Amino acid sequence: MPSRAQIAQECGVGENVVRRAQKLLISQGVLEGRAGSGTYVAEPRRRVPVVRSSAREQRDDSTFCADMKAVGKYGDWESRTEAKVPAPIEIATRLGIAEGDLCVRTGYEFLADGRPVQLSTSWEPYDLTAGTLVVLPEGGPHAGEGVVNRMAAIGITVSHAVEQPEPRQANAAEASLLGIQKAALVTHIRRTYYSDQGRPVETADIVVPAALCEIVYEVSIGR
């Protein structure tokens, strides 16, 4: 693209206005900045669907991988689990435990054709799964089966989940992992699973970049 000075002169505005406009378009994935080279129109990319649905929680396979296959991409994920991590105040509040109580924390990078398109950090109360075969979400005989099926394996029925989505800008760590500009638009989803006894059994922070993904909510209608 032309320099900011050229655009400002042609449009009759100040360079600061052009800078803010470019920053917004970069955050939306329309433009991309290249250090030492300038600003370019971003190559059009088909955003991958991120489907949120209560019915899909009952599946035994990966809904993410199925969604990627539907758009001709190979879906996969990488994870890292840490056991006995003290819960910070916000996580403790969401899980109904005391600040500092131990949790199992798992970070996920969801990949489409090998490229990260979604991040998630999951927290489970350690006292809930300690000593069981499901203490590690991605280890043991129930690895990768998801919260609902893993909890069922130890006699806990997950009855519902609550999700709170909100838009914000990516921080530096998220931008680096996702390969997007710092401060690019993302949707941050705070999700918490509850047992049929009303106890929170897992909570997660899900980060979906607007430039790479579109969120689709599938709502079941009872009769």
mmCIF file of C-alpha atoms in Angstrom:
data_model
loop_
_atom_site.group_PDB
_atom_site.id
_atom_site.type_symbol
_atom_site.label_atom_id
_atom_site.label_comp_id
_atom_site.label_asym_id
_atom_site.label_seq_id
_atom_site.Cartn_x
_atom_site.Cartn_y
_atom_site.Cartn_z
ATOM 1 C CA MET A 1 0.000 0.000 0.000
ATOM 2 C CA PRO A 2 1.091 3.643 -0.368
ATOM 3 C CA SER A 3 2.809 5.283 2.577
ATOM 4 C CA ARG A 4 0.723 6.845 5.340
ATOM 5 C CA ALA A 5 1.828 10.279 4.175
ATOM 6 C CA GLN A 6 0.553 9.599 0.652
ATOM 7 C CA ILE A 7 -2.782 8.247 1.882
ATOM 8 C CA ALA A 8 -3.201 11.169 4.273
ATOM 9 C CA GLN A 9 -2.537 13.676 1.497
ATOM 10 C CA GLU A 10 -4.922 11.966 -0.946
ATOM 11 C CA CYS A 11 -7.721 11.669 1.633
ATOM 12 C CA GLY A 12 -7.195 15.052 3.262
ATOM 13 C CA VAL A 13 -6.663 13.687 6.766
ATOM 14 C CA GLY A 14 -3.803 13.532 9.231
ATOM 15 C CA GLU A 15 -1.329 10.662 9.371
ATOM 16 C CA ASN A 16 -2.605 9.699 12.833
ATOM 17 C CA VAL A 17 -6.033 9.029 11.342
ATOM 18 C CA VAL A 18 -4.480 6.802 8.686
ATOM 19 C CA ARG A 19 -2.410 5.008 11.332
ATOM 20 C CA ARG A 20 -5.501 4.260 13.453
ATOM 21 C CA ALA A 21 -7.446 3.079 10.405
ATOM 22 C CA GLN A 22 -4.635 0.745 9.362
ATOM 23 C CA LYS A 23 -4.335 -0.592 12.893
ATOM 24 C CA LEU A 24 -8.054 -1.406 12.922
ATOM 25 C CA LEU A 25 -7.908 -3.123 9.517
ATOM 26 C CA ILE A 26 -4.854 -5.127 10.599
ATOM 27 C CA SER A 27 -6.710 -6.281 13.736
ATOM 28 C CA GLN A 28 -9.577 -7.445 11.499
ATOM 29 C CA GLY A 29 -7.238 -9.365 9.194
ATOM 30 C CA VAL A 30 -7.870 -7.124 6.174
ATOM 31 C CA LEU A 31 -4.338 -5.729 6.138
ATOM 32 C CA GLU A 32 -1.054 -7.078 7.422
ATOM 33 C CA GLY A 33 2.035 -5.188 8.500
ATOM 34 C CA ARG A 34 5.495 -6.438 7.596
ATOM 35 C CA ALA A 35 8.363 -5.074 9.634
ATOM 36 C CA GLY A 36 10.704 -2.991 7.511
ATOM 37 C CA SER A 37 8.580 -3.488 4.409
ATOM 38 C CA GLY A 38 5.265 -1.714 4.837
ATOM 39 C CA THR A 39 1.577 -2.512 4.946
ATOM 40 C CA TYR A 40 -0.038 -4.973 2.566
ATOM 41 C CA VAL A 41 -3.525 -6.203 1.763
ATOM 42 C CA ALA A 42 -3.828 -9.579 3.488
ATOM 43 C CA GLU A 43 -4.335 -12.666 1.375
ATOM 44 C CA PRO A 44 -8.015 -13.698 1.571
ATOM 45 C CA ARG A 45 -8.505 -16.726 3.794
ATOM 46 C CA ARG A 46 -11.584 -18.756 4.503
ATOM 47 C CA ARG A 47 -12.325 -18.569 8.186
ATOM 48 C CA VAL A 48 -12.766 -21.947 9.836
ATOM 49 C CA PRO A 49 -15.947 -22.627 11.830
ATOM 50 C CA VAL A 50 -15.860 -22.999 15.600
ATOM 51 C CA VAL A 51 -19.175 -24.632 16.466
ATOM 52 C CA ARG A 52 -20.586 -24.293 19.984
ATOM 53 C CA SER A 53 -23.363 -26.810 20.678
ATOM 54 C CA SER A 54 -24.674 -28.734 23.685
ATOM 55 C CA ALA A 55 -25.713 -31.694 21.513
ATOM 56 C CA ARG A 56 -22.187 -32.060 20.132
ATOM 57 C CA GLU A 57 -20.798 -32.590 23.643
ATOM 58 C CA GLN A 58 -22.213 -36.131 23.567
ATOM 59 C CA ARG A 59 -19.993 -37.230 20.686
ATOM 60 C CA ASP A 60 -17.097 -39.610 21.323
ATOM 61 C CA ASP A 61 -14.923 -38.148 18.565
ATOM 62 C CA SER A 62 -13.432 -34.673 18.367
ATOM 63 C CA THR A 63 -15.963 -32.078 17.216
ATOM 64 C CA PHE A 64 -13.094 -29.756 16.284
ATOM 65 C CA CYS A 65 -11.525 -32.375 14.007
ATOM 66 C CA ALA A 66 -14.920 -33.095 12.441
ATOM 67 C CA ASP A 67 -15.454 -29.393 11.759
ATOM 68 C CA MET A 68 -12.041 -29.105 10.123
ATOM 69 C CA LYS A 69 -12.660 -32.170 7.971
ATOM 70 C CA ALA A 70 -15.940 -30.617 6.773
ATOM 71 C CA VAL A 71 -14.025 -27.653 5.316
ATOM 72 C CA GLY A 72 -11.222 -29.755 3.857
ATOM 73 C CA LYS A 73 -8.678 -29.217 6.622
ATOM 74 C CA TYR A 74 -6.866 -31.582 8.964
ATOM 75 C CA GLY A 75 -7.732 -30.834 12.576
ATOM 76 C CA ASP A 76 -5.482 -31.672 15.487
ATOM 77 C CA TRP A 77 -4.356 -30.205 18.790
ATOM 78 C CA GLU A 78 -1.349 -29.950 21.054
ATOM 79 C CA SER A 79 -1.599 -29.782 24.828
ATOM 80 C CA ARG A 80 0.447 -29.350 27.956
ATOM 81 C CA THR A 81 -0.842 -30.358 31.391
ATOM 82 C CA GLU A 82 0.406 -29.223 34.788
ATOM 83 C CA ALA A 83 -0.925 -30.878 37.926
ATOM 84 C CA LYS A 84 -1.309 -29.249 41.357
ATOM 85 C CA VAL A 85 -1.354 -25.635 40.151
ATOM 86 C CA PRO A 86 -2.731 -23.161 42.748
ATOM 87 C CA ALA A 87 -5.933 -21.554 41.496
ATOM 88 C CA PRO A 88 -5.801 -17.769 41.000
ATOM 89 C CA ILE A 89 -8.712 -15.800 42.422
ATOM 90 C CA GLU A 90 -10.770 -15.575 39.205
ATOM 91 C CA ILE A 91 -10.463 -19.304 38.473
ATOM 92 C CA ALA A 92 -11.199 -20.191 42.100
ATOM 93 C CA THR A 93 -14.368 -18.081 41.976
ATOM 94 C CA ARG A 94 -15.532 -19.782 38.780
ATOM 95 C CA LEU A 95 -14.860 -23.238 40.246
ATOM 96 C CA GLY A 96 -16.352 -22.483 43.652
ATOM 97 C CA ILE A 97 -13.110 -23.281 45.478
ATOM 98 C CA ALA A 98 -10.731 -21.269 47.636
ATOM 99 C CA GLU A 99 -7.963 -19.177 46.113
ATOM 100 C CA GLY A 100 -4.798 -21.281 46.056
ATOM 101 C CA ASP A 101 -6.603 -24.633 46.026
ATOM 102 C CA LEU A 102 -4.854 -27.069 43.706
ATOM 103 C CA CYS A 103 -6.020 -27.563 40.134
ATOM 104 C CA VAL A 104 -5.028 -29.453 37.012
ATOM 105 C CA ARG A 105 -4.305 -26.885 34.294
ATOM 106 C CA THR A 106 -4.106 -27.831 30.612
ATOM 107 C CA GLY A 107 -3.211 -25.475 27.791
ATOM 108 C CA TYR A 108 -4.371 -26.310 24.268
ATOM 109 C CA GLU A 109 -3.472 -25.142 20.776
ATOM 110 C CA PHE A 110 -6.022 -26.279 18.204
ATOM 111 C CA LEU A 111 -4.572 -26.655 14.717
ATOM 112 C CA ALA A 112 -6.020 -26.554 11.205
ATOM 113 C CA ASP A 113 -3.564 -28.034 8.700
ATOM 114 C CA GLY A 114 -0.856 -27.572 11.307
ATOM 115 C CA ARG A 115 -1.619 -23.900 11.951
ATOM 116 C CA PRO A 116 -2.954 -22.711 15.341
ATOM 117 C CA VAL A 117 -6.485 -21.307 15.014
ATOM 118 C CA GLN A 118 -7.770 -21.466 18.592
ATOM 119 C CA LEU A 119 -6.366 -21.480 22.131
ATOM 120 C CA SER A 120 -7.827 -22.831 25.346
ATOM 121 C CA THR A 121 -6.701 -23.058 28.962
ATOM 122 C CA SER A 122 -8.646 -25.549 31.089
ATOM 123 C CA TRP A 123 -8.765 -25.784 34.890
ATOM 124 C CA GLU A 124 -10.146 -28.717 36.897
ATOM 125 C CA PRO A 125 -10.204 -29.026 40.715
ATOM 126 C CA TYR A 126 -7.493 -31.480 41.671
ATOM 127 C CA ASP A 127 -9.496 -32.973 44.538
ATOM 128 C CA LEU A 128 -12.187 -33.987 42.047
ATOM 129 C CA THR A 129 -10.027 -36.291 39.927
ATOM 130 C CA ALA A 130 -6.984 -37.033 42.109
ATOM 131 C CA GLY A 131 -6.259 -40.757 42.254
ATOM 132 C CA THR A 132 -8.490 -41.561 39.273
ATOM 133 C CA LEU A 133 -7.707 -42.588 35.705
ATOM 134 C CA VAL A 134 -8.920 -39.208 34.382
ATOM 135 C CA VAL A 135 -6.740 -36.902 36.456
ATOM 136 C CA LEU A 136 -4.792 -35.976 33.288
ATOM 137 C CA PRO A 137 -7.163 -34.775 30.523
ATOM 138 C CA GLU A 138 -4.762 -35.906 27.779
ATOM 139 C CA GLY A 139 -3.335 -38.985 29.502
ATOM 140 C CA GLY A 140 -4.526 -42.455 30.480
ATOM 141 C CA PRO A 141 -7.278 -44.608 28.959
ATOM 142 C CA HIS A 142 -9.709 -41.669 28.617
ATOM 143 C CA ALA A 143 -7.242 -39.238 27.048
ATOM 144 C CA GLY A 144 -8.831 -36.666 24.776
ATOM 145 C CA GLU A 145 -12.421 -37.779 25.427
ATOM 146 C CA GLY A 146 -13.543 -34.383 26.697
ATOM 147 C CA VAL A 147 -14.872 -33.215 30.047
ATOM 148 C CA VAL A 148 -18.337 -34.807 29.779
ATOM 149 C CA ASN A 149 -17.118 -38.331 28.992
ATOM 150 C CA ARG A 150 -14.150 -38.197 31.358
ATOM 151 C CA MET A 151 -16.310 -37.121 34.289
ATOM 152 C CA ALA A 152 -18.844 -39.831 33.447
ATOM 153 C CA ALA A 153 -16.030 -42.385 33.771
ATOM 154 C CA ILE A 154 -15.690 -41.502 37.472
ATOM 155 C CA GLY A 155 -19.416 -41.331 38.163
ATOM 156 C CA ILE A 156 -19.964 -37.578 37.730
ATOM 157 C CA THR A 157 -22.778 -36.483 35.431
ATOM 158 C CA VAL A 158 -22.178 -33.169 33.684
ATOM 159 C CA SER A 159 -25.587 -31.571 33.199
ATOM 160 C CA HIS A 160 -24.829 -28.254 31.538
ATOM 161 C CA ALA A 161 -22.256 -25.637 30.651
ATOM 162 C CA VAL A 162 -22.329 -21.856 30.835
ATOM 163 C CA GLU A 163 -20.454 -19.755 28.275
ATOM 164 C CA GLN A 164 -19.725 -16.043 28.467
ATOM 165 C CA PRO A 165 -18.254 -14.668 25.198
ATOM 166 C CA GLU A 166 -16.817 -11.176 24.911
ATOM 167 C CA PRO A 167 -14.681 -9.404 22.295
ATOM 168 C CA ARG A 168 -11.238 -8.092 23.183
ATOM 169 C CA GLN A 169 -7.776 -7.653 21.725
ATOM 170 C CA ALA A 170 -5.135 -10.374 21.680
ATOM 171 C CA ASN A 171 -2.269 -9.997 24.106
ATOM 172 C CA ALA A 172 1.332 -10.509 23.014
ATOM 173 C CA ALA A 173 1.500 -14.193 24.023
ATOM 174 C CA GLU A 174 -1.764 -15.050 22.261
ATOM 175 C CA ALA A 175 -0.768 -13.155 19.128
ATOM 176 C CA SER A 176 2.561 -14.999 18.996
ATOM 177 C CA LEU A 177 0.938 -18.432 19.346
ATOM 178 C CA LEU A 178 -1.789 -17.695 16.792
ATOM 179 C CA GLY A 179 0.410 -15.884 14.284
ATOM 180 C CA ILE A 180 -1.735 -12.745 14.342
ATOM 181 C CA GLN A 181 -1.013 -9.098 15.055
ATOM 182 C CA LYS A 182 -0.828 -8.004 18.686
ATOM 183 C CA ALA A 183 -4.131 -6.356 19.620
ATOM 184 C CA ALA A 184 -5.967 -8.192 16.808
ATOM 185 C CA LEU A 185 -9.616 -8.876 17.567
ATOM 186 C CA VAL A 186 -10.449 -12.130 19.348
ATOM 187 C CA THR A 187 -13.466 -13.561 21.114
ATOM 188 C CA HIS A 188 -12.705 -14.666 24.658
ATOM 189 C CA ILE A 189 -15.136 -17.337 25.863
ATOM 190 C CA ARG A 190 -15.290 -18.181 29.572
ATOM 191 C CA ARG A 191 -16.824 -21.655 29.753
ATOM 192 C CA THR A 192 -17.711 -23.599 32.894
ATOM 193 C CA TYR A 193 -19.108 -27.142 33.117
ATOM 194 C CA TYR A 194 -21.437 -28.062 36.004
ATOM 195 C CA SER A 195 -22.409 -31.441 37.425
ATOM 196 C CA ASP A 196 -26.027 -32.401 38.021
ATOM 197 C CA GLN A 197 -25.344 -31.544 41.679
ATOM 198 C CA GLY A 198 -24.542 -27.967 40.699
ATOM 199 C CA ARG A 199 -20.792 -28.190 41.289
ATOM 200 C CA PRO A 200 -18.418 -26.600 38.748
ATOM 201 C CA VAL A 201 -16.152 -29.396 37.499
ATOM 202 C CA GLU A 202 -14.110 -27.519 34.888
ATOM 203 C CA THR A 203 -13.656 -23.994 33.636
ATOM 204 C CA ALA A 204 -11.773 -22.789 30.587
ATOM 205 C CA ASP A 205 -10.684 -19.639 28.795
ATOM 206 C CA ILE A 206 -11.104 -20.097 25.044
ATOM 207 C CA VAL A 207 -9.560 -17.598 22.622
ATOM 208 C CA VAL A 208 -10.906 -17.488 19.058
ATOM 209 C CA PRO A 209 -9.211 -15.044 16.606
ATOM 210 C CA ALA A 210 -11.721 -13.146 14.450
ATOM 211 C CA ALA A 211 -9.440 -13.146 11.404
ATOM 212 C CA LEU A 212 -9.055 -16.941 11.389
ATOM 213 C CA CYS A 213 -12.333 -18.319 12.734
ATOM 214 C CA GLU A 214 -16.059 -17.713 12.834
ATOM 215 C CA ILE A 215 -18.093 -18.788 15.858
ATOM 216 C CA VAL A 216 -21.302 -20.679 15.125
ATOM 217 C CA TYR A 217 -23.791 -21.460 17.908
ATOM 218 C CA GLU A 218 -26.006 -24.497 17.338
ATOM 219 C CA VAL A 219 -29.101 -24.385 19.580
ATOM 220 C CA SER A 220 -31.149 -27.519 20.235
ATOM 221 C CA ILE A 221 -34.902 -27.016 20.337
ATOM 222 C CA GLY A 222 -36.875 -29.314 22.654
ATOM 223 C CA ARG A 223 -40.414 -30.445 21.883
#
